[in-house]
Amino acid sequence: MSHEAPKSTAATGGNVAIEGVLGIQEKTLVQSLFASQAFWVTVALALICGFMTWYEPHFGSIENFYNITRNFAFIGIMALGMTVVIITGGIDLSVGSIMGVVAVASGLVLEAEYPWWLAILAGLGAGLICGLINGYFVAFLNLSPFVVTLGMLSIARSFAVVLSGNRMIYNFGPGGPMFKIWGGGAFLGVANPVWFLVIFTVLLAVVLRMTAWGRHLMAIGGNEHAANLTGVPVKWVKMQAYALSALSAAFAAILNVGWSGSAINALGQSYELRAIASTVIGGANLMGGEGGAYGALIGSALIEVIRNALLMAGVDSNWQGTFVGSFIVLAVLLERIRGKRRE
Amino acid sequence: MLICLVTYAQNWQTNPDATFCTFCWRTFGLAIFVGMICSDRKGKGPCFEIKAKKSGLLGGTEQVPVLELRQISKNFGAIRALTGVDLSLEAGEVLGLMGDNGAGKSTMVKIIAGNFPPSGGEIFVDGQPVHFNKPVEAREKGIEVVYQDLALCNNLTASANVFLGREIKKGFGPFKWLDHAEMVRRSGLLFAELKSETRPRDLVRQMSGGQRQAVAIARTRLSEPKVVLMDEPTAAISVRQVAEVLDLIRRLRDSGHAVVLISHRMPDVFSVCDRVAVMRRGTKVADKLIKDSSPEEVTGLITGAINVA
Ligand SMILES: Nc1ncnc2c1ncn2[C@@H]1O[C@H](COP(=O)(O)OP(=O)(O)OP(=O)(O)O)[C@@H](O)[C@H]1O
Ligand SMILES: [Mg+2]
């Protein structure tokens, strides 16, 4: 492939002058750090952790650290998939219900005494099918993502209930122990789901920044029409985004079943809201075109730490919904204010 | 599985050469994360190579018009945006397209560029009839466009916008990474060529109208196209840059490209075009050589004071 310089008479003359321009970044590294929401969320998180350790020493214990990180790993993995969808300007409300279907599918396969890897494949397959259906309706039939995934939220949950015969599945057969290690085990003192979260975060960050696919996601969120005109395969990319979101929920569900040792059809209820809140708190823009992998991770961490802190401070755990809800609204409000300032 | 087949069928209609295999790959490849990293299905036809072949063709085709429209019409519901427009364009020719607001100029550009199909009529490129289903197909036939609304993504940088849809990649095998440095360098060269003070790493969101136009124009310079359609490329830019754009148009003409310049600025059209066509209410009311016409006559044709030329 030849990338010869544009054949122009002016270019040779301009060569000296443009060297200066090419290096110019709009903002310095520090400036863009201070401008990023994820950075400030990290600061807030550090402050809260510092304060809580001082206020309640048990908070800083290794045991509690293990629990907190494992708890937000599930949401964090879903939030990564959600980030991809939100960057395109869409939304996926069905991830919580998809977790239910995946849990039941994996559980049933294990119960039927099939090996652990078949259970994982069945779970991922069930999730992928849901995601492809979402993606097909949104990308190829041009339906509103809100409506499509809301429909899937209901369909997937009812499927989970029907498939499971409305019972809990915990008789995992011979594949059980291996299956449980994925979500329930630990490595170097950190729960396995946390390792997966870290790996996926790095992977997604690289994909978003370094691949054409990542750039196309951003372009679709920024100006879908322009992306289409310039030759971005908009429909395929959007479909893949929904499939990826569903896959991430499926993976989170598999880990969760492994950790808890049982598959229930109610798994993941209202998790969609927490995943969306995590991405938005981490700096993703619900209007599309903005968002990052690290933001999703740190957003889910902040929610979990605050929840944990409230519990330790003796606040009734039923208040959790209130504060997750307020967080979404607050984060969107913040985004609006930031957007105004930019204009 | 059913859904997948339906998807396949639909895709097949629009893109008959997609094999079932590539389809499966596209759909299920994403089960593996790596599959997505290399999902550059558009990347497999690098524009640079295609163009090299095309520029070889340019020499011998003087007799056949590079672009020809026959009886093109377009209806948007009850609105008749274009009725029976004929137009032909030779290589190395600059055509000025003028007309009042709403005369149908942009609609014509969009039809040629494959944004939507005409309601009637035929389009020929190099004498071959073409039917574009997607803008990329028009681009693959050597038609580059500067859209009136510029078609830019505000959240991306100037260089990302220039290379959108045909990113430069490096890597080995299926692993392809964006070559940021090369894209920045090349877009910097293109902006320098346009004498535009546009920094490749700046976000388009913060740019001035003229800089945005420079980004849209730079995009057409990535390939060696047959036809460049410019829908009001000089609407928001300074005198200095207008001169640069007009200069670019002359250079394009001298290297054998055909250019269509849509503009409301009479001096621009009369300084750079060889021929001027005037549209009024969706029909072409005049098509004559610049040297046989005058600004007064064209103004009359646009407003309707003169009926036919
Ligand atoms: N997508 C569309 N749907 C319905 N009507 C349309 C559409 N696009 C254009 N039109 C109509 O077609 C006519 C021609 O519009 P067009 O944009 O081609 O004008 P124009 O000559 O480019 O004008 P201007 O100089 O203002 O750019 C107008 O009456 C417009 O309202
Ligand atoms: Mg127009």
XYZ file of C-alpha atoms and ligand atoms in Angstrom:
684
model
C 0.000 0.000 0.000
C 1.427 3.333 -0.904
C 0.749 6.401 1.206
C 2.555 8.903 -0.925
C 2.323 12.506 0.132
C -0.325 14.545 -1.702
C 0.958 15.659 -5.041
C 0.963 19.331 -4.580
C 3.141 22.222 -5.415
C 2.352 23.965 -2.163
C 3.190 21.048 0.069
C 6.909 21.166 -0.482
C 6.991 24.841 0.348
C 4.731 24.322 3.350
C 6.724 21.413 4.700
C 8.906 23.517 6.937
C 6.018 25.535 8.291
C 3.698 22.662 9.106
C 6.152 20.808 11.300
C 5.273 23.318 14.002
C 1.554 22.836 13.531
C 1.574 19.048 13.551
C 2.865 18.831 17.082
C 0.294 21.182 18.519
C -2.154 19.393 20.764
C -5.237 21.330 21.551
C -4.661 20.841 25.255
C -1.651 19.774 27.198
C -1.799 16.423 28.937
C -2.474 18.044 32.310
C -5.198 20.248 30.869
C -7.045 17.371 29.306
C -6.671 15.427 32.544
C -8.333 18.220 34.501
C -11.061 18.457 31.876
C -11.960 14.787 32.090
C -14.786 13.693 34.312
C -13.167 10.323 35.007
C -10.237 12.112 36.629
C -12.441 14.011 39.062
C -14.420 10.879 39.858
C -11.115 9.185 40.693
C -10.240 12.070 43.004
C -13.659 11.880 44.675
C -13.259 8.141 45.069
C -9.870 8.526 46.718
C -11.232 11.165 49.098
C -14.204 9.018 50.089
C -11.983 5.994 50.645
C -9.580 8.056 52.731
C -12.358 9.515 54.830
C -14.078 6.163 55.370
C -10.866 4.458 56.441
C -10.371 7.154 59.045
C -14.015 7.104 60.145
C -14.445 3.328 60.197
C -11.156 1.387 60.124
C -12.939 -1.783 59.022
C -13.650 -0.085 55.692
C -9.964 -0.168 54.816
C -9.557 -3.822 55.725
C -8.327 -6.269 53.118
C -11.486 -8.258 53.541
C -13.713 -5.290 52.759
C -11.518 -4.275 49.827
C -11.941 -7.793 48.436
C -15.715 -7.567 48.766
C -16.090 -4.086 47.333
C -13.925 -4.751 44.297
C -15.679 -8.028 43.584
C -19.089 -6.391 43.958
C -18.429 -3.666 41.446
C -16.611 -5.950 39.026
C -19.915 -7.405 37.791
C -21.429 -3.980 37.171
C -18.145 -2.700 35.814
C -17.959 -5.394 33.137
C -21.518 -4.586 32.081
C -20.704 -0.891 32.109
C -17.895 -1.485 29.617
C -20.354 -2.975 27.131
C -22.834 -0.236 27.929
C -20.156 2.362 27.185
C -19.819 1.052 23.656
C -23.548 1.381 23.063
C -23.781 4.799 24.700
C -20.893 6.108 22.589
C -22.950 5.379 19.475
C -25.737 7.479 20.952
C -27.875 4.490 21.917
C -28.834 2.822 25.164
C -29.239 -0.780 26.267
C -31.903 -1.285 28.927
C -31.979 -5.045 28.497
C -28.638 -6.019 30.073
C -30.136 -6.851 33.466
C -32.687 -9.234 31.994
C -30.072 -10.755 29.724
C -28.167 -11.678 32.861
C -31.238 -13.585 34.036
C -31.495 -15.598 30.808
C -27.778 -16.299 30.761
C -27.772 -17.460 34.371
C -30.641 -19.845 33.712
C -29.155 -21.130 30.451
C -25.787 -21.875 32.054
C -27.456 -23.332 35.126
C -29.628 -25.694 33.115
C -26.672 -26.942 31.088
C -24.704 -27.620 34.256
C -27.686 -29.285 35.882
C -27.961 -31.605 32.876
C -24.408 -32.717 33.756
C -22.704 -31.213 30.723
C -19.143 -29.924 31.115
C -18.393 -26.438 32.428
C -17.221 -24.980 29.135
C -20.459 -25.934 27.434
C -22.314 -24.060 30.169
C -20.206 -20.986 29.537
C -20.729 -21.234 25.793
C -24.479 -21.668 26.279
C -24.568 -18.586 28.472
C -22.545 -16.459 26.060
C -24.620 -17.790 23.158
C -27.888 -16.860 24.858
C -26.543 -13.377 25.534
C -25.261 -12.987 21.998
C -28.624 -13.914 20.515
C -30.364 -11.277 22.628
C -27.753 -8.708 21.630
C -28.010 -9.519 17.935
C -31.782 -9.170 18.081
C -31.417 -5.789 19.801
C -28.814 -4.717 17.282
C -30.776 -5.892 14.287
C -33.878 -3.974 15.268
C -31.970 -0.828 16.171
C -29.455 -0.753 13.333
C -31.235 -2.330 10.396
C -34.875 -1.533 11.134
C -34.082 1.892 12.578
C -36.203 1.519 15.693
C -35.457 3.572 18.765
C -32.932 1.791 20.991
C -34.961 2.782 24.008
C -38.041 0.940 22.762
C -36.218 -2.113 21.419
C -34.146 -2.764 24.515
C -37.093 -2.022 26.793
C -38.958 -4.733 24.919
C -35.993 -7.075 25.310
C -35.898 -6.277 29.015
C -39.369 -7.730 29.354
C -38.930 -10.602 26.906
C -35.619 -11.833 28.264
C -36.832 -11.768 31.846
C -39.957 -13.729 31.059
C -37.861 -16.226 29.092
C -35.637 -16.657 32.104
C -38.621 -17.342 34.341
C -40.193 -19.795 31.923
C -36.945 -21.636 31.160
C -36.089 -22.054 34.801
C -39.582 -23.233 35.685
C -39.421 -20.464 38.267
C -37.032 -22.286 40.542
C -33.515 -21.787 41.708
C -30.879 -23.963 40.015
C -28.037 -24.997 42.290
C -27.507 -28.685 41.513
C -24.575 -28.080 39.241
C -23.410 -31.613 38.490
C -19.825 -32.559 37.639
C -19.070 -29.305 35.748
C -19.954 -27.222 38.784
C -16.592 -26.850 40.520
C -14.740 -25.720 37.385
C -17.552 -23.368 36.453
C -17.547 -21.787 39.897
C -13.841 -21.009 39.817
C -14.336 -18.415 37.079
C -16.477 -16.161 39.209
C -15.778 -17.425 42.700
C -12.033 -17.913 42.696
C -9.276 -15.453 43.408
C -5.798 -14.808 42.132
C -3.094 -12.995 44.133
C -5.669 -12.015 46.710
C -7.949 -10.323 44.222
C -11.237 -11.872 43.115
C -11.258 -13.273 39.576
C -14.085 -10.999 38.354
C -11.897 -8.020 39.239
C -9.094 -9.364 37.080
C -11.519 -9.789 34.205
C -12.755 -6.253 34.714
C -9.214 -4.901 34.564
C -8.329 -6.918 31.467
C -11.500 -5.910 29.640
C -11.025 -2.275 30.584
C -7.546 -2.234 29.096
C -8.746 -4.071 26.006
C -11.637 -1.695 25.435
C -9.444 1.338 25.998
C -7.045 0.071 23.354
C -9.841 -0.767 20.939
C -11.474 2.640 21.329
C -8.272 4.533 20.793
C -6.318 2.372 18.378
C -8.748 0.717 15.995
C -10.877 1.959 13.154
C -13.825 0.230 14.807
C -13.416 2.378 17.912
C -13.140 5.504 15.859
C -16.242 4.549 13.900
C -18.188 4.178 17.146
C -17.220 7.721 18.083
C -18.073 9.010 14.622
C -21.522 7.425 14.718
C -22.206 9.047 18.071
C -20.920 12.404 16.849
C -22.759 12.577 13.534
C -24.323 9.399 12.269
C -25.264 10.942 8.944
C -21.723 12.127 8.289
C -20.333 8.753 9.304
C -22.607 7.112 6.769
C -21.605 9.530 4.005
C -17.912 8.964 4.601
C -18.203 5.218 4.272
C -18.387 4.030 7.871
C -20.406 0.771 7.918
C -22.817 2.380 10.373
C -25.353 -0.429 10.550
C -22.831 -3.173 11.184
C -20.944 -1.195 13.770
C -24.151 -0.408 15.638
C -25.251 -4.021 15.547
C -21.876 -5.112 16.873
C -22.128 -2.551 19.663
C -25.389 -4.060 20.944
C -24.013 -7.567 20.577
C -20.968 -6.587 22.601
C -23.076 -4.998 25.305
C -25.145 -8.170 25.623
C -22.003 -10.299 25.649
C -20.537 -8.279 28.473
C -23.749 -8.758 30.459
C -23.602 -12.479 29.698
C -20.046 -12.686 30.938
C -20.941 -10.791 34.102
C -23.825 -13.208 34.661
C -21.577 -16.259 34.256
C -19.134 -14.854 36.786
C -21.959 -13.975 39.118
C -23.469 -17.466 38.982
C -20.031 -18.942 39.597
C -19.525 -16.709 42.588
C -22.944 -17.224 44.188
C -23.095 -20.923 43.316
C -26.676 -20.769 42.137
C -28.590 -19.544 39.116
C -31.750 -17.560 39.690
C -33.975 -16.048 37.033
C -34.121 -12.759 38.936
C -30.385 -12.173 38.513
C -29.556 -8.684 37.337
C -32.816 -7.000 38.141
C -32.264 -3.219 38.006
C -28.601 -3.765 37.123
C -29.186 -1.978 33.816
C -29.668 1.244 35.730
C -26.488 0.749 37.698
C -24.518 -0.006 34.549
C -25.867 3.093 32.824
C -25.174 5.191 35.919
C -21.591 3.903 36.025
C -20.843 4.878 32.440
C -22.471 8.264 32.771
C -20.680 9.026 36.027
C -17.441 8.017 34.321
C -17.980 10.700 31.699
C -19.887 9.051 28.863
C -22.355 11.340 27.137
C -25.869 9.966 26.738
C -26.146 11.974 23.520
C -23.309 9.898 22.094
C -19.817 10.534 20.829
C -18.081 10.588 24.189
C -17.048 7.995 26.728
C -14.207 5.762 27.782
C -13.335 2.405 29.266
C -11.644 3.777 32.364
C -14.664 5.971 33.051
C -16.915 2.918 33.164
C -14.619 1.179 35.634
C -14.206 4.140 37.934
C -17.924 5.017 37.743
C -18.944 1.568 38.900
C -16.326 1.725 41.652
C -17.673 5.021 42.935
C -21.240 3.731 43.136
C -20.195 0.608 45.002
C -17.937 2.451 47.441
C -20.655 4.928 48.300
C -23.153 2.116 48.752
C -20.727 0.287 51.007
C -19.988 3.445 52.950
C -23.664 4.140 53.504
C -24.174 0.590 54.737
C -21.327 0.988 57.192
C -22.696 4.297 58.345
C -25.867 2.407 59.223
C -28.073 3.714 56.410
C -30.827 1.321 55.346
C -29.739 -0.537 52.187
C -33.106 0.166 50.594
C -31.936 3.730 50.022
C -29.583 2.408 47.381
C -32.058 2.907 44.550
C -32.576 6.508 45.547
C -28.955 7.324 45.368
C -28.238 5.443 42.127
C -31.140 7.326 40.545
C -29.981 10.695 41.824
C -26.499 9.911 40.603
C -27.655 9.454 37.025
C -29.562 12.713 37.068
C -26.683 14.524 38.714
C -24.126 13.205 36.269
C -26.275 14.184 33.307
C -26.795 17.612 34.837
C -23.043 17.987 35.237
C -22.563 16.967 31.636
C -25.096 19.588 30.549
C -23.277 22.291 32.488
C -19.940 21.245 31.033
C -21.454 21.181 27.546
C -22.807 24.703 27.996
C -19.435 25.994 29.011
C -17.877 24.460 25.922
C -20.201 26.154 23.456
C -30.377 -18.218 13.634
C -33.493 -17.139 11.786
C -32.698 -13.531 12.475
C -29.228 -14.044 11.166
C -30.543 -15.435 7.930
C -32.892 -12.503 7.563
C -30.010 -10.141 8.165
C -28.040 -11.979 5.620
C -30.807 -11.829 3.081
C -31.192 -8.119 3.602
C -27.508 -7.510 3.334
C -27.362 -9.620 0.262
C -29.921 -7.455 -1.457
C -27.903 -4.328 -0.974
C -24.540 -5.965 -1.406
C -24.829 -9.087 -3.525
C -21.163 -9.917 -3.485
C -21.135 -10.480 0.274
C -20.541 -14.156 0.717
C -22.176 -16.141 3.429
C -18.764 -16.684 4.854
C -17.977 -13.022 5.315
C -21.418 -12.623 6.763
C -20.831 -15.290 9.360
C -17.513 -13.753 10.125
C -19.014 -10.329 10.598
C -21.812 -11.500 12.793
C -20.168 -14.112 14.912
C -16.638 -12.823 14.756
C -17.516 -10.469 17.526
C -17.941 -13.339 19.910
C -14.205 -13.024 20.126
C -12.878 -9.700 21.156
C -10.010 -9.994 18.751
C -12.523 -10.347 15.988
C -13.562 -6.792 16.536
C -10.120 -5.372 16.711
C -9.666 -6.272 13.105
C -13.196 -5.586 11.891
C -12.013 -3.291 9.156
C -14.174 -4.686 6.432
C -14.024 -1.348 4.669
C -10.283 -1.396 4.910
C -9.938 -4.253 2.493
C -10.308 -1.978 -0.490
C -7.639 0.587 0.156
C -8.488 3.603 -1.934
C -4.915 4.313 -2.793
C -4.489 1.278 -4.964
C -7.744 1.710 -6.804
C -6.850 5.258 -7.631
C -3.545 4.376 -9.113
C -5.365 2.270 -11.666
C -7.868 4.999 -12.367
C -5.408 7.718 -13.032
C -4.009 5.552 -15.774
C -7.403 5.556 -17.445
C -7.754 9.298 -17.390
C -5.724 9.972 -20.486
C -7.627 8.045 -23.096
C -11.222 8.965 -22.348
C -11.590 12.462 -23.761
C -14.472 11.576 -26.052
C -16.721 9.940 -23.486
C -17.973 12.291 -20.759
C -16.709 11.233 -17.325
C -20.097 11.975 -15.883
C -23.397 12.152 -17.652
C -26.918 12.592 -16.305
C -29.876 11.795 -18.526
C -33.375 12.965 -17.648
C -32.725 12.837 -13.922
C -35.694 13.650 -11.743
C -36.308 13.451 -8.031
C -39.505 13.719 -6.033
C -39.719 14.045 -2.279
C -43.333 13.067 -1.847
C -45.243 15.841 -3.551
C -42.180 18.073 -3.876
C -40.549 17.843 -7.286
C -36.984 18.792 -6.515
C -35.625 17.890 -9.968
C -37.383 17.330 -13.291
C -35.669 15.925 -16.359
C -32.163 17.276 -15.870
C -29.506 16.451 -18.462
C -25.917 17.214 -17.698
C -22.589 16.077 -19.002
C -19.097 16.673 -17.812
C -15.777 16.093 -19.563
C -12.490 15.346 -17.905
C -10.523 18.510 -17.217
C -13.618 20.654 -17.190
C -14.922 22.926 -14.458
C -18.651 23.411 -14.417
C -20.277 26.165 -12.392
C -23.723 25.231 -11.126
C -25.831 28.162 -10.090
C -29.397 28.711 -9.024
C -31.604 30.263 -6.414
C -32.076 28.717 -2.965
C -34.120 25.560 -3.309
C -33.445 25.263 -7.035
C -32.277 21.676 -6.587
C -28.493 21.986 -6.719
C -27.755 20.070 -3.544
C -30.306 17.444 -4.464
C -28.455 16.870 -7.710
C -25.136 16.564 -5.902
C -26.616 14.055 -3.483
C -27.999 11.944 -6.307
C -24.653 11.864 -8.071
C -22.942 11.041 -4.785
C -25.242 8.118 -4.088
C -26.988 9.524 -1.007
C -30.311 8.600 -2.519
C -31.386 7.190 -5.879
C -33.066 9.379 -8.501
C -36.822 8.917 -9.014
C -36.145 8.688 -12.731
C -33.352 8.973 -15.263
C -29.911 7.488 -15.626
C -26.374 8.260 -14.547
C -23.291 7.281 -16.538
C -19.702 7.297 -15.373
C -17.213 6.913 -18.223
C -20.089 5.863 -20.419
C -21.133 3.037 -18.101
C -24.545 3.210 -16.405
C -24.217 3.254 -12.604
C -26.643 2.743 -9.747
C -25.302 3.825 -6.402
C -26.904 2.386 -3.303
C -24.463 3.914 -0.887
C -22.180 6.959 -0.875
C -19.126 4.657 -0.739
C -20.062 3.148 -4.074
C -19.958 6.555 -5.709
C -16.603 7.193 -4.107
C -15.284 3.901 -5.411
C -16.250 5.070 -8.903
C -14.121 8.164 -8.392
C -16.660 10.735 -7.235
C -15.627 12.896 -4.288
C -17.948 15.382 -2.625
C -17.765 18.409 -0.379
C -21.260 18.518 1.083
C -22.991 21.767 1.829
C -23.343 20.767 5.482
C -19.737 19.482 5.340
C -20.600 16.117 6.969
C -18.154 16.420 9.846
C -18.110 14.777 13.270
C -17.704 17.509 15.858
C -16.342 15.174 18.499
C -13.403 14.030 16.397
C -10.188 15.775 15.447
C -9.550 17.346 12.064
C -7.294 14.512 10.964
C -9.765 11.876 12.171
C -12.449 13.573 10.091
C -10.281 13.760 7.006
C -9.554 10.037 7.164
C -12.953 8.898 8.426
C -13.992 5.736 6.610
C -10.522 5.220 5.094
C -8.182 5.298 8.023
C -4.515 4.601 7.535
C -3.583 1.473 9.442
C -0.493 -0.409 10.234
C 0.056 -3.799 11.772
C 0.444 -7.390 10.785
C -2.061 -9.964 9.611
C -5.518 -9.389 11.033
C -4.207 -6.968 13.661
C -4.476 -3.464 12.314
C -3.938 -0.332 14.321
C -4.670 3.244 13.424
C -1.556 5.037 12.340
C -2.268 8.297 14.147
C 1.068 9.904 13.354
C 0.802 9.272 9.629
C -2.774 10.551 9.461
C -1.831 13.707 11.338
C 1.153 14.244 9.073
C -0.776 13.775 5.864
C -3.726 15.888 6.893
C -1.249 18.569 7.942
C 0.181 18.506 4.420
C -3.287 18.793 2.937
C -4.146 21.801 5.102
C -0.844 23.392 4.179
C -1.704 22.856 0.535
C -4.948 24.741 1.133
C -2.996 27.412 3.032
C -5.415 26.869 5.879
C -4.540 27.519 9.493
C -6.024 24.236 10.596
C -4.261 22.087 13.166
C -4.797 18.375 12.515
C -5.117 17.479 16.190
C -7.793 20.058 17.014
C -11.343 18.957 17.598
C -13.655 20.072 14.826
C -16.118 21.302 17.471
C -13.951 24.303 18.299
C -13.143 25.221 14.718
C -14.150 28.270 12.752
C -16.420 27.906 9.733
C -13.502 28.273 7.345
C -11.400 25.671 9.104
C -14.294 23.259 8.991
C -14.595 23.818 5.275
C -10.891 23.155 4.869
C -11.362 19.803 6.611
C -14.176 18.860 4.261
C -12.176 19.895 1.211
C -9.009 18.142 2.387
C -11.008 14.917 2.472
C -11.496 14.972 -1.300
C -7.726 15.106 -1.773
C -7.114 11.647 -0.337
C -7.795 9.971 -3.599
C -7.264 10.633 -7.253
C -10.939 11.108 -8.166
C -12.507 11.575 -11.595
C -15.113 14.055 -10.484
C -15.092 16.432 -7.531
C -18.429 17.932 -6.541
C -18.179 21.011 -4.351
C -21.403 22.272 -2.828
C -20.692 25.854 -1.799
C -17.133 25.220 -0.632
C -16.399 28.930 -0.375
C -19.455 30.010 1.594
C -17.748 30.696 4.922
C -14.118 31.322 4.152
C -11.841 34.326 3.929
C -10.730 36.024 0.734
C -7.293 34.454 1.017
C -8.722 30.967 1.335
C -11.248 31.496 -1.442
C -8.292 32.214 -3.674
C -6.655 28.994 -2.475
C -9.765 26.915 -3.135
C -10.125 28.409 -6.610
C -6.467 27.677 -7.174
C -7.008 24.103 -6.063
C -9.876 23.796 -8.513
C -7.620 25.011 -11.319
C -4.943 22.502 -10.330
C -7.548 19.737 -10.300
C -8.650 20.752 -13.770
C -5.099 20.890 -15.076
C -4.459 17.368 -13.842
C -7.499 16.140 -15.761
C -10.183 16.061 -13.055
C -13.697 17.234 -13.684
C -15.055 19.652 -11.089
C -18.555 20.843 -10.350
C -18.557 24.053 -8.351
C -21.796 25.146 -6.760
C -21.605 28.713 -5.616
C -23.706 31.809 -5.198
C -20.666 33.993 -5.837
C -20.641 35.198 -9.401
C -16.953 36.301 -9.455
C -15.770 32.853 -8.331
C -17.747 31.083 -11.007
C -16.614 33.449 -13.716
C -12.967 33.303 -12.731
C -12.550 29.532 -12.538
C -15.280 27.774 -14.514
C -15.273 26.820 -18.185
C -18.999 26.366 -18.364
C -21.971 27.457 -16.310
C -25.290 25.680 -15.823
C -28.234 27.421 -14.246
C -30.989 25.655 -12.337
C -34.407 27.072 -11.658
C -37.159 25.232 -9.804
C -35.682 21.832 -10.469
C -34.939 22.232 -14.175
C -31.824 23.240 -16.002
C -32.590 26.495 -17.807
C -29.167 27.203 -19.251
C -25.872 25.474 -19.964
C -23.303 27.528 -21.802
C -19.636 28.347 -22.018
C -18.452 31.066 -19.691
C -16.959 32.986 -22.598
C -20.360 33.147 -24.288
C -22.109 34.395 -21.191
C -21.989 37.266 -18.750
C -22.746 37.747 -15.056
C -25.746 39.864 -15.989
C -27.199 37.122 -18.151
C -26.635 34.471 -15.483
C -28.247 36.673 -12.842
C -31.230 37.087 -15.117
C -31.436 33.334 -15.647
C -31.270 32.610 -11.924
C -34.001 35.054 -11.015
C -36.161 34.189 -13.983
C -35.915 37.598 -15.623
C -34.510 35.787 -18.654
C -36.431 32.619 -19.398
C -34.179 30.481 -21.585
C -30.728 31.053 -22.902
N -34.793 15.256 2.033
C -35.706 16.104 1.505
N -37.025 15.913 1.753
C -37.943 16.741 1.225
N -37.657 17.779 0.452
C -36.368 18.033 0.165
C -35.338 17.213 0.687
N -34.151 17.686 0.240
C -34.437 18.768 -0.519
N -35.773 18.971 -0.568
C -36.443 20.029 -1.329
O -35.916 20.025 -2.635
C -35.755 21.352 -3.111
C -34.347 21.573 -3.584
O -33.458 21.613 -2.471
P -31.891 21.749 -2.613
O -31.304 21.537 -1.286
O -31.424 20.862 -3.689
O -31.695 23.266 -3.028
P -30.360 24.060 -3.345
O -30.425 24.443 -4.759
O -29.180 23.300 -2.918
O -30.526 25.354 -2.448
P -29.419 26.191 -1.609
O -28.829 27.162 -2.548
O -30.220 26.879 -0.574
O -28.442 25.235 -1.058
C -36.185 22.270 -1.983
O -37.505 22.718 -2.245
C -36.157 21.404 -0.763
O -37.135 21.793 0.136
Mg -27.758 23.515 -1.520
